[in-house]
Amino acid sequence: MSAAPAPRESRRAEALESFRVRGMPHRRFEHWRYSDLRAVLDAGQVAQSGTANWQIERVPEGVELFDLAKPAAPEWVVRHLGNIGNRPTMEEASLAFADGGAALRVARGRKIAEPVRIQISSTGNLRLLVVLEEKASLTLYESHTVDAGLLRNVGVEVSLAPGAELMQVRSAPPMPRSFAIEHIAVVAAENAHYKAHFANFGSRLSRTELHILLQGEGSEAHLSGVTVLGGENHADVTSHIEHVAGRTLSTQLFKHIAGGKSRAVYQGKITVREGADGSDSRQTAKALLMSERAEVDLKPELIIFADDVKCAHGAAVGDLDADSLFYLRSRGISEREARRLLVHAFLEEAVAAIEDGALRESVWRDVESALPRAMEAAR
Amino acid sequence: MMLEIKDLHAVVDGKEILKGLTLSMKAGEVHAIMGPNGSGKSTLSYVLAGREGYEVTSGSITYDGHDLLTMKTEERAAKGVFLAMQYPVEIPGVTTLTFLKTALNAQRRARGENELDAMNVLKFVRQKATALQVTEEMLKRALNVGFSGGEKKRLEILQLSLFEPKLAILDETDSGLDIDALKLVAEGVNALRTPQRGMLVITHYQRLLNYIVPDRVHVLAGGRIVAEGGKELALELEAEGYANIAREPA
């Protein structure tokens, strides 16, 4: 695969050209049907929004950090940056226009217990690169501040060597006036595990797109997330997991709550390539509609070229269960509290996928603060 | 009178189910309501608890001096109305103990009493749970999820003993229980008979009434009470069947 890596600058020039030719994604693009970005934002605005800020307060011992704004990038940065995944148009934009970002590496065999906490603020494009060498493990917590201004466009690349494990948790607060785009490209070698949880509270248009290549035998991807939307917020999670090698496993569990006039989108595409025998993929997406004017679009998709695979998917949109509501109220619990309890119970399964206790608590806090608006009907 | 139901008519899904039901009960009494399937037994219990979709079109229910029909479901619970359900719901994601704590404190708050902290709730629950063989492990599990029929019913009776209602309605508490489970539940109920508490035991079969002996028996058929009597009426029903007693007047 690896020919002589192109230098960073030529790769950026390539990305710029590619973005210029392809332009903004819009509803006629495959998988942008429910999130027409071109209708609300033009390419010039993306180019002019510059580079977003990032901050890591503490770099745990054993983690190597390189600031992408600096010259003379180390070899591992040059080798991977802009080289992972199929680079859709908004990722090209972040590569072309971001003058900075963070690159993290964990050396072979190092298991980092303390999460790396990266906070992203202000408007603009940004690049993140995570490289885990053989059997290394890391937890990455990505939080966003509300001052996104017009646009936050983050391109994340993850390279997992054999046996490496990354747990990524992202929580972005509601940003009703901003556009928030994030593209995550992951390549997993043999027995590597990529786990991620996305807590989405929506923006004017919010898109989280994942492209995961389960390239090595026995590699796994486990995605989970909660989307809690109120007002007119929008959140779109679109994933594409490709089972390239045999005995690969992917699971997805996404729970959505949509109130007000919000719109939640989940599109999960699974491709099982020829020869990926013994692969197993499961995806579940469920949604509760809290308002007649909210909208939820759930779209699981399976493309299978191999024999001997197990694939299961399910999607369901509903209202809170009337029997459960009555049961709780008949025990003296107010309707409001009963609804809150049931919504909490609905989300529990997905939040429980976050292994780190402190991060799980932190996501619950964000969920709690977003719930009152999400449980409102449209005004 | 603790409970006075007068000429009650109720409609479910556009169909009249209760057609002029009249019944009254004093505090400290246990009344049984027996009737065949479709006679309106469950509808009566839901109307008493205030379930949405069970619309009262005429008649009245007075409970402890209040007009019960103007009260919300949760207000009724806080004022001491408890319905032990035939099919307790399963709620994944909410542990049994969390549910009990939330319900207990919601009722206490509504009555202007101070809330119990987690420690005191646990103490209180443990103290009552042993007699009903509700284990610590059950309390930690999601509410009713994976519980056997007997475990679900025991948990209903545990709630009866925790919430200490004035009016307890037991809807088909015997359904799905084997004889040992039935005895255990009946003992639990009998231990809760007090001079202040009224109990309405709704059942299809006489069997339960061998263990929870009623002061009065009402026979419900076609949406109204068609016969009333002492506990011996239950035995008559068992011997002769509903058809002979519950025949509607021509």
XYZ file of C-alpha atoms in Angstrom:
629
model
C 0.000 0.000 0.000
C 2.490 2.593 1.172
C 4.310 4.193 -1.683
C 6.585 7.055 -0.773
C 4.325 9.350 1.258
C 3.608 12.637 -0.437
C 4.753 15.605 1.579
C 2.105 17.379 3.642
C 1.930 20.439 1.435
C 1.241 18.576 -1.774
C -1.458 16.563 -0.042
C -3.104 19.801 1.103
C -2.933 21.191 -2.406
C -4.556 18.010 -3.673
C -7.318 18.313 -1.072
C -7.920 21.937 -2.017
C -8.272 21.017 -5.650
C -10.546 18.097 -4.846
C -12.809 20.294 -2.681
C -12.866 22.984 -5.375
C -13.977 20.453 -7.996
C -16.472 18.517 -5.863
C -17.833 21.466 -3.925
C -20.229 21.455 -1.026
C -22.212 18.283 -0.376
C -25.935 18.620 -0.998
C -29.018 16.499 -0.987
C -28.279 14.820 -4.280
C -25.016 13.478 -2.881
C -25.361 9.962 -1.652
C -26.024 10.079 2.098
C -26.496 13.835 2.306
C -30.170 13.612 1.501
C -31.341 14.593 4.972
C -28.677 17.228 5.531
C -28.458 19.627 2.631
C -25.316 21.517 3.536
C -24.970 23.428 0.283
C -28.378 24.982 0.800
C -27.160 26.770 3.931
C -23.416 27.199 3.550
C -21.156 27.923 0.613
C -17.636 26.799 -0.139
C -16.240 30.297 0.294
C -17.515 30.448 3.865
C -15.808 27.146 4.602
C -12.545 28.379 3.156
C -12.689 31.677 5.021
C -13.610 30.262 8.405
C -9.937 29.512 9.090
C -8.717 27.188 11.808
C -10.537 26.259 15.003
C -8.753 26.250 18.386
C -7.972 23.189 20.375
C -6.578 22.575 23.800
C -5.330 19.574 25.734
C -4.767 20.535 29.349
C -2.802 17.512 30.370
C -0.999 15.076 28.163
C -0.859 11.779 30.062
C 2.509 10.137 30.325
C 3.155 7.819 27.401
C 1.236 9.941 24.899
C 3.168 11.798 22.247
C 1.573 15.035 21.023
C 2.492 16.990 17.918
C 0.928 20.370 17.169
C 0.034 20.323 13.473
C 0.553 24.082 13.221
C 4.264 23.504 13.709
C 6.711 22.773 10.894
C 8.914 19.705 10.673
C 6.320 17.071 11.388
C 7.647 13.719 12.527
C 7.596 10.795 10.159
C 4.464 9.172 11.687
C 2.481 12.360 11.114
C 3.637 12.725 7.530
C 2.884 9.101 6.838
C -0.718 9.175 8.095
C -2.074 12.714 7.824
C -4.578 12.893 5.009
C -3.893 9.292 4.089
C -6.600 7.439 5.960
C -9.963 6.691 4.410
C -11.609 7.836 1.234
C -11.604 11.599 1.959
C -15.093 12.872 1.256
C -15.454 16.490 0.310
C -15.806 18.095 3.762
C -12.791 16.161 4.950
C -10.848 17.524 2.021
C -11.949 20.961 3.201
C -10.648 20.448 6.726
C -7.378 19.172 5.328
C -7.096 22.055 2.895
C -8.095 24.911 5.199
C -7.003 23.901 8.703
C -3.651 25.375 9.605
C -3.464 23.350 12.741
C -4.703 20.542 14.894
C -3.413 17.810 17.108
C -1.658 14.557 16.350
C -1.401 11.939 19.098
C 0.638 8.784 19.173
C 0.911 5.972 21.685
C 3.886 3.686 21.341
C 3.719 -0.053 21.037
C 2.298 -1.882 24.024
C 1.532 1.234 26.128
C -1.872 1.274 27.738
C -2.901 4.760 28.779
C -5.495 4.720 31.535
C -6.039 8.454 31.840
C -8.219 9.847 29.039
C -6.769 12.518 26.760
C -9.231 15.390 26.946
C -9.265 17.670 23.960
C -11.442 20.726 23.904
C -12.337 22.315 20.598
C -13.439 25.921 20.490
C -14.124 28.839 18.150
C -15.005 28.682 14.498
C -13.058 27.005 11.700
C -11.536 23.841 10.327
C -9.445 21.430 12.334
C -7.495 18.189 11.943
C -6.946 15.453 14.495
C -4.778 12.419 14.006
C -4.574 9.467 16.383
C -1.964 6.788 15.793
C -1.908 3.792 18.097
C 0.923 1.376 17.607
C 0.706 -2.351 18.193
C -1.285 -3.264 21.321
C -1.387 0.346 22.518
C -4.601 1.652 24.039
C -6.046 5.092 24.609
C -9.266 6.884 25.548
C -9.914 10.171 23.769
C -12.531 12.581 25.042
C -13.470 15.322 22.655
C -15.589 18.144 24.005
C -16.776 21.217 22.174
C -17.501 24.683 23.467
C -20.591 26.498 22.251
C -18.784 29.413 20.603
C -18.596 27.723 17.241
C -19.441 30.858 15.344
C -20.444 29.905 11.832
C -18.792 26.568 11.241
C -16.790 23.879 12.940
C -15.415 21.340 10.498
C -13.264 18.680 12.094
C -11.461 15.916 10.240
C -10.284 13.034 12.423
C -8.055 10.199 11.314
C -7.417 7.114 13.365
C -4.814 4.477 12.600
C -4.929 1.355 14.746
C -2.076 -1.127 14.499
C -2.643 -4.818 15.338
C -4.210 -5.287 18.761
C -4.544 -1.529 19.430
C -7.638 -0.167 21.171
C -9.134 3.305 21.020
C -12.194 4.488 22.900
C -13.382 7.823 21.569
C -16.090 9.807 23.324
C -17.425 13.014 21.875
C -19.907 15.383 23.413
C -20.890 18.568 21.641
C -23.373 20.949 23.257
C -26.357 22.338 21.364
C -25.179 25.008 18.901
C -28.393 26.223 17.268
C -26.663 28.911 15.189
C -23.679 26.926 13.932
C -22.869 24.245 11.432
C -20.928 21.402 12.988
C -19.318 18.852 10.709
C -17.026 16.054 11.781
C -15.610 13.303 9.670
C -13.875 10.362 11.290
C -11.832 7.912 9.244
C -10.578 4.768 10.943
C -8.368 1.960 9.758
C -8.142 -1.062 12.041
C -5.508 -3.776 11.619
C -5.747 -7.338 12.974
C -7.540 -7.579 16.301
C -7.628 -3.808 16.735
C -10.728 -2.354 18.403
C -12.300 1.000 17.701
C -15.016 2.028 20.123
C -16.806 5.336 19.983
C -19.663 7.137 21.633
C -21.236 10.288 20.251
C -23.471 12.465 22.373
C -25.225 14.816 19.962
C -27.265 17.793 20.981
C -27.587 19.286 17.546
C -26.758 22.438 15.644
C -28.333 24.357 12.817
C -26.915 21.482 10.827
C -24.781 18.858 12.486
C -23.164 15.983 10.722
C -20.992 13.240 12.164
C -19.734 10.939 9.474
C -17.704 7.823 10.075
C -15.840 5.690 7.648
C -14.359 2.622 9.275
C -12.244 0.024 7.549
C -12.022 -3.254 9.438
C -8.982 -4.196 7.482
C -7.343 -6.798 9.680
C -8.767 -10.131 10.658
C -10.511 -10.076 14.021
C -10.769 -6.280 14.122
C -13.835 -4.719 15.706
C -15.817 -1.470 15.725
C -18.365 -0.665 18.396
C -20.326 2.522 17.920
C -22.923 3.952 20.223
C -24.533 7.291 20.662
C -27.358 9.380 21.979
C -28.950 12.250 20.133
C -31.065 14.570 22.242
C -32.589 17.399 20.251
C -34.907 20.264 20.984
C -35.850 23.515 19.290
C -34.958 23.478 15.615
C -31.698 21.600 16.027
C -30.522 19.030 13.558
C -28.126 16.126 14.075
C -27.085 13.562 11.512
C -24.935 10.541 12.277
C -23.893 8.659 9.168
C -21.637 5.653 9.400
C -20.085 3.373 6.863
C -18.342 0.312 8.206
C -16.513 -1.900 5.759
C -15.778 -5.445 6.792
C -12.714 -6.065 4.673
C -11.177 -9.033 6.486
C -12.674 -12.192 7.937
C -13.958 -12.607 11.499
C -14.506 -8.888 11.871
C -17.223 -7.605 14.178
C -19.177 -4.375 14.272
C -21.953 -3.259 16.563
C -23.932 -0.031 16.523
C -26.468 1.234 19.017
C -27.947 4.693 18.555
C -30.784 6.233 20.538
C -32.502 9.445 19.522
C -34.893 11.805 21.237
C -36.397 14.498 19.079
C -38.653 17.243 20.413
C -39.729 20.658 19.199
C -39.132 21.024 15.488
C -35.847 19.154 15.535
C -34.592 16.571 13.113
C -32.503 13.507 13.936
C -30.897 11.425 11.223
C -29.103 8.096 11.458
C -27.764 6.314 8.407
C -25.760 3.189 8.967
C -24.226 1.452 6.012
C -22.435 -1.841 6.336
C -20.416 -3.342 3.538
C -19.140 -6.865 3.900
C -16.534 -7.330 1.222
C -15.795 -10.509 -0.633
C -13.735 -12.835 1.510
C -14.744 -11.289 4.842
C -16.161 -14.610 5.964
C -17.240 -15.154 9.524
C -17.978 -11.454 9.933
C -20.741 -10.279 12.189
C -22.486 -6.927 12.173
C -25.372 -5.689 14.253
C -26.985 -2.312 14.204
C -29.832 -0.878 16.187
C -31.278 2.592 15.911
C -34.254 3.682 17.957
C -35.971 6.991 18.315
C -38.584 8.618 20.491
C -40.545 11.425 18.922
C -41.555 13.924 21.563
C -43.318 16.326 19.259
C -45.514 16.074 16.202
C -43.300 18.510 14.357
C -40.024 16.753 15.042
C -38.630 14.394 12.434
C -36.496 11.293 12.654
C -34.941 9.483 9.700
C -33.362 6.102 10.409
C -31.775 4.290 7.519
C -29.860 1.053 8.001
C -28.260 -0.351 4.880
C -26.474 -3.641 4.198
C -24.309 -4.568 1.251
C -22.930 -8.084 1.418
C -20.462 -9.703 -0.946
C -19.345 -12.562 1.294
C -20.966 -15.832 2.355
C -21.116 -17.038 5.894
C -21.744 -13.692 7.566
C -24.202 -12.603 10.226
C -25.834 -9.238 9.811
C -28.723 -7.919 11.851
C -30.289 -4.524 11.840
C -33.296 -2.921 13.373
C -34.818 0.524 13.464
C -37.837 1.768 15.370
C -39.469 5.123 15.934
C -42.088 5.520 18.602
C -43.578 7.377 21.473
C -43.153 6.672 25.178
C -44.945 3.465 26.145
C -48.438 4.263 27.454
C -48.567 1.216 29.752
C -45.284 2.187 31.394
C -46.403 5.801 31.830
C -49.637 4.712 33.468
C -47.845 2.248 35.711
C -45.443 4.895 37.012
C -48.155 7.516 37.464
C -50.356 5.047 39.323
C -47.475 4.834 41.815
C -47.646 8.539 42.495
C -44.938 9.655 40.074
C -45.953 12.821 38.211
C -46.356 12.632 34.469
C -43.338 14.870 33.949
C -41.128 12.783 36.232
C -42.437 9.535 34.731
C -41.596 10.737 31.235
C -38.138 11.782 32.390
C -37.571 8.387 33.976
C -38.638 6.543 30.821
C -36.503 8.722 28.578
C -33.547 8.109 30.864
C -34.229 4.377 30.695
C -34.424 4.562 26.910
C -30.993 6.201 26.646
C -29.320 4.156 29.391
C -28.301 1.227 27.209
C -26.379 3.448 24.788
C -24.655 5.636 27.397
C -23.662 2.501 29.303
C -21.318 1.677 26.412
C -18.912 4.359 27.659
C -16.443 2.396 29.744
C -14.809 5.246 31.630
C -17.003 6.106 34.635
C -16.099 9.790 34.783
C -16.761 10.268 31.059
C -20.039 8.387 31.342
C -21.107 10.729 34.151
C -20.052 13.721 32.118
C -22.151 12.598 29.150
C -25.124 12.015 31.456
C -24.776 15.593 32.725
C -24.853 16.912 29.161
C -27.867 14.718 28.412
C -29.707 15.937 31.523
C -29.219 19.552 30.578
C -30.469 18.969 27.026
C -33.474 16.842 27.983
C -35.937 19.530 29.123
C -35.883 21.180 25.686
C -35.921 17.872 23.852
C -39.027 16.814 25.755
C -40.958 19.875 24.671
C -43.501 19.753 21.917
C -43.174 22.329 19.153
C -44.191 25.821 20.122
C -68.084 5.240 53.453
C -64.547 5.019 52.179
C -65.597 4.275 48.629
C -68.903 4.981 47.035
C -69.496 4.234 43.371
C -72.854 5.329 42.002
C -74.393 4.405 38.683
C -71.021 4.386 36.956
C -70.917 4.277 33.168
C -67.570 4.012 31.386
C -66.534 3.791 27.773
C -63.359 2.252 26.350
C -62.530 2.610 22.655
C -66.028 3.856 21.975
C -67.655 0.866 23.642
C -69.603 1.081 26.880
C -68.153 -1.423 29.333
C -69.531 -0.286 32.684
C -73.280 0.203 32.555
C -74.531 1.566 35.824
C -72.235 0.040 38.428
C -73.053 0.822 42.048
C -70.979 -0.308 44.997
C -69.924 0.964 48.384
C -67.292 -0.087 50.884
C -66.328 0.974 54.397
C -62.792 1.398 55.693
C -61.409 -1.796 57.174
C -63.451 -4.016 54.854
C -62.343 -6.398 52.160
C -64.706 -6.705 49.217
C -64.375 -9.175 46.420
C -65.530 -8.444 42.915
C -66.056 -11.589 40.920
C -67.138 -11.908 37.376
C -66.589 -13.695 34.117
C -64.161 -12.496 31.440
C -65.338 -9.341 29.749
C -67.676 -8.349 32.582
C -65.778 -5.096 33.204
C -63.555 -6.084 36.151
C -60.332 -4.632 34.781
C -62.131 -1.581 33.420
C -63.379 -0.853 36.934
C -59.856 -1.099 38.330
C -58.453 1.211 35.639
C -61.245 3.741 36.130
C -60.504 3.775 39.855
C -56.778 4.309 39.221
C -57.432 6.944 36.551
C -56.069 5.441 33.399
C -56.295 7.552 30.251
C -58.681 6.172 27.651
C -61.132 4.897 30.279
C -63.766 7.559 30.007
C -66.489 7.937 32.587
C -69.627 9.143 30.837
C -71.894 9.337 33.882
C -72.120 8.421 37.527
C -69.768 9.249 40.388
C -67.013 7.861 42.549
C -66.485 9.323 45.988
C -63.351 8.261 47.800
C -62.695 9.354 51.353
C -64.954 12.369 50.798
C -63.222 13.426 47.547
C -64.564 13.308 44.021
C -62.099 10.729 42.720
C -62.851 11.413 39.066
C -61.464 14.946 39.160
C -58.076 13.732 40.433
C -55.080 12.884 38.267
C -53.669 9.358 38.397
C -50.668 10.400 40.500
C -52.822 12.475 42.877
C -54.975 9.444 43.546
C -51.859 7.459 44.413
C -50.602 10.159 46.769
C -54.035 10.235 48.438
C -53.852 6.506 49.086
C -55.322 4.696 46.085
C -53.210 1.746 44.994
C -53.821 -0.662 42.143
C -51.911 -3.935 42.166
C -51.932 -4.753 38.495
C -52.706 -7.985 36.733
C -49.817 -7.399 34.331
C -47.137 -5.250 35.977
C -45.061 -3.581 33.240
C -41.405 -4.262 32.588
C -39.225 -1.180 32.396
C -35.681 -1.878 31.217
C -33.192 0.771 32.295
C -34.860 1.604 35.636
C -33.813 -0.528 38.571
C -36.507 -1.754 40.930
C -34.961 0.086 43.848
C -34.741 3.379 41.921
C -38.367 2.983 40.947
C -39.451 2.321 44.543
C -37.457 5.309 45.812
C -38.864 7.627 43.145
C -42.430 6.514 43.816
C -42.124 6.647 47.610
C -40.649 10.123 47.555
C -43.102 11.408 44.959
C -45.973 10.360 47.218
C -44.313 11.795 50.318
C -43.629 15.081 48.526
C -47.248 15.298 47.378
C -48.381 14.834 50.976
C -45.950 17.474 52.260
C -43.762 14.922 54.037
C -39.968 15.002 53.906
C -38.244 12.788 51.356
C -36.233 9.748 52.354
C -32.593 9.526 51.348
C -31.222 6.483 49.536
C -30.029 4.867 52.787
C -33.384 5.180 54.522
C -35.302 3.970 51.484
C -33.112 0.892 51.352
C -33.635 0.224 55.053
C -37.381 0.630 54.732
C -37.574 -1.579 51.636
C -35.403 -4.317 53.156
C -37.516 -4.397 56.269
C -40.647 -5.082 54.213
C -39.107 -7.188 51.450
C -38.013 -10.200 53.486
C -41.510 -11.402 54.341
C -42.456 -11.340 50.654
C -39.221 -13.032 49.606
C -38.245 -10.099 47.443
C -34.478 -10.484 47.283
C -31.718 -7.867 47.120
C -30.910 -9.196 43.698
C -34.463 -8.469 42.492
C -34.185 -4.925 43.811
C -31.047 -4.361 41.764
C -32.552 -5.676 38.547
C -34.468 -3.546 36.056
C -38.097 -3.197 37.106
C -39.948 -6.482 36.474
C -37.529 -7.397 33.668
C -36.979 -11.141 33.683
C -39.156 -11.545 36.794
C -41.328 -14.660 36.999
C -45.090 -14.266 37.352
C -44.800 -14.873 41.089
C -41.965 -12.369 41.495
C -43.959 -9.686 39.718
C -46.954 -10.199 41.969
C -44.780 -10.222 45.085
C -43.300 -6.926 44.002
C -46.804 -5.497 43.620
C -47.643 -6.557 47.170
C -44.317 -5.148 48.390
C -45.426 -1.807 46.968
C -48.742 -2.184 48.752
C -46.873 -2.584 52.009
C -44.450 0.299 51.297
C -46.996 2.845 50.098
C -49.527 2.006 52.824
C -52.572 3.042 50.792
C -56.050 3.534 52.235
C -57.683 1.852 49.290
C -55.998 -1.135 47.704
C -57.364 -2.628 44.518
C -55.981 -6.063 43.663
C -56.660 -6.862 40.027
C -56.459 -10.616 39.360
C -53.550 -10.921 41.769
C -53.998 -14.701 41.674
C -53.620 -15.067 37.920
C -50.594 -17.081 36.873
C -49.646 -18.117 40.423
C -49.148 -21.639 41.655
C -50.530 -22.551 45.055
C -47.357 -21.758 47.018
C -46.946 -18.387 45.362
C -50.629 -17.681 45.932
C -50.342 -18.457 49.646
C -47.302 -16.221 49.997
C -49.065 -13.327 48.290
C -52.267 -13.872 50.283
C -50.321 -13.881 53.551
C -48.728 -10.616 52.498
C -52.126 -9.117 51.783
C -53.689 -10.410 55.001
C -50.866 -8.870 57.021
C -51.890 -5.525 55.548
C -55.545 -5.687 56.572
C -56.124 -2.858 59.026
C -59.207 -1.044 60.316
C -58.198 2.005 58.230
C -57.657 0.225 54.938
C -60.241 -0.906 52.426
C -59.415 -3.593 49.890
C -61.133 -4.438 46.654
C -60.100 -7.881 45.471
C -60.942 -8.481 41.844
C -60.861 -12.080 40.718
C -62.309 -14.536 38.308
C -61.870 -17.541 40.573
C -62.967 -18.272 44.080
C -59.606 -19.899 44.942
C -57.936 -16.654 46.088
C -60.840 -15.968 48.445
C -59.989 -19.109 50.427
C -56.879 -17.248 51.486
C -58.070 -13.659 51.471
C -61.472 -13.989 53.071
C -63.758 -11.124 52.028
C -66.373 -9.353 54.093
C -68.572 -8.974 51.020
C -68.738 -10.398 47.544
C -70.114 -8.555 44.502
C -70.801 -10.284 41.234
C -70.079 -8.179 38.187
C -71.646 -9.106 34.868
C -72.399 -7.063 31.799
C -70.951 -3.938 33.388
C -73.036 -3.850 36.546
C -73.311 -5.588 39.904
C -75.878 -8.365 39.529
C -75.565 -10.081 42.879
C -74.161 -9.315 46.318
C -73.679 -11.336 49.440
C -71.314 -12.583 52.112
C -68.296 -14.774 51.575
C -70.541 -17.798 50.967
C -71.603 -16.237 47.649
C -68.148 -16.979 46.297
C -68.605 -20.668 47.061
C -72.004 -20.703 45.406
C -70.477 -19.179 42.297
C -67.792 -21.807 42.297
C -70.414 -24.564 42.504
C -72.978 -23.193 40.080
C -70.969 -21.062 37.697
C -71.580 -17.486 36.653
C -74.327 -18.326 34.217
C -76.901 -19.057 36.896
C -76.236 -16.119 39.156
C -75.197 -13.494 36.723
C -78.011 -13.869 34.274
C -79.237 -10.446 33.397
C -82.908 -9.753 34.037
C -84.936 -10.179 30.873
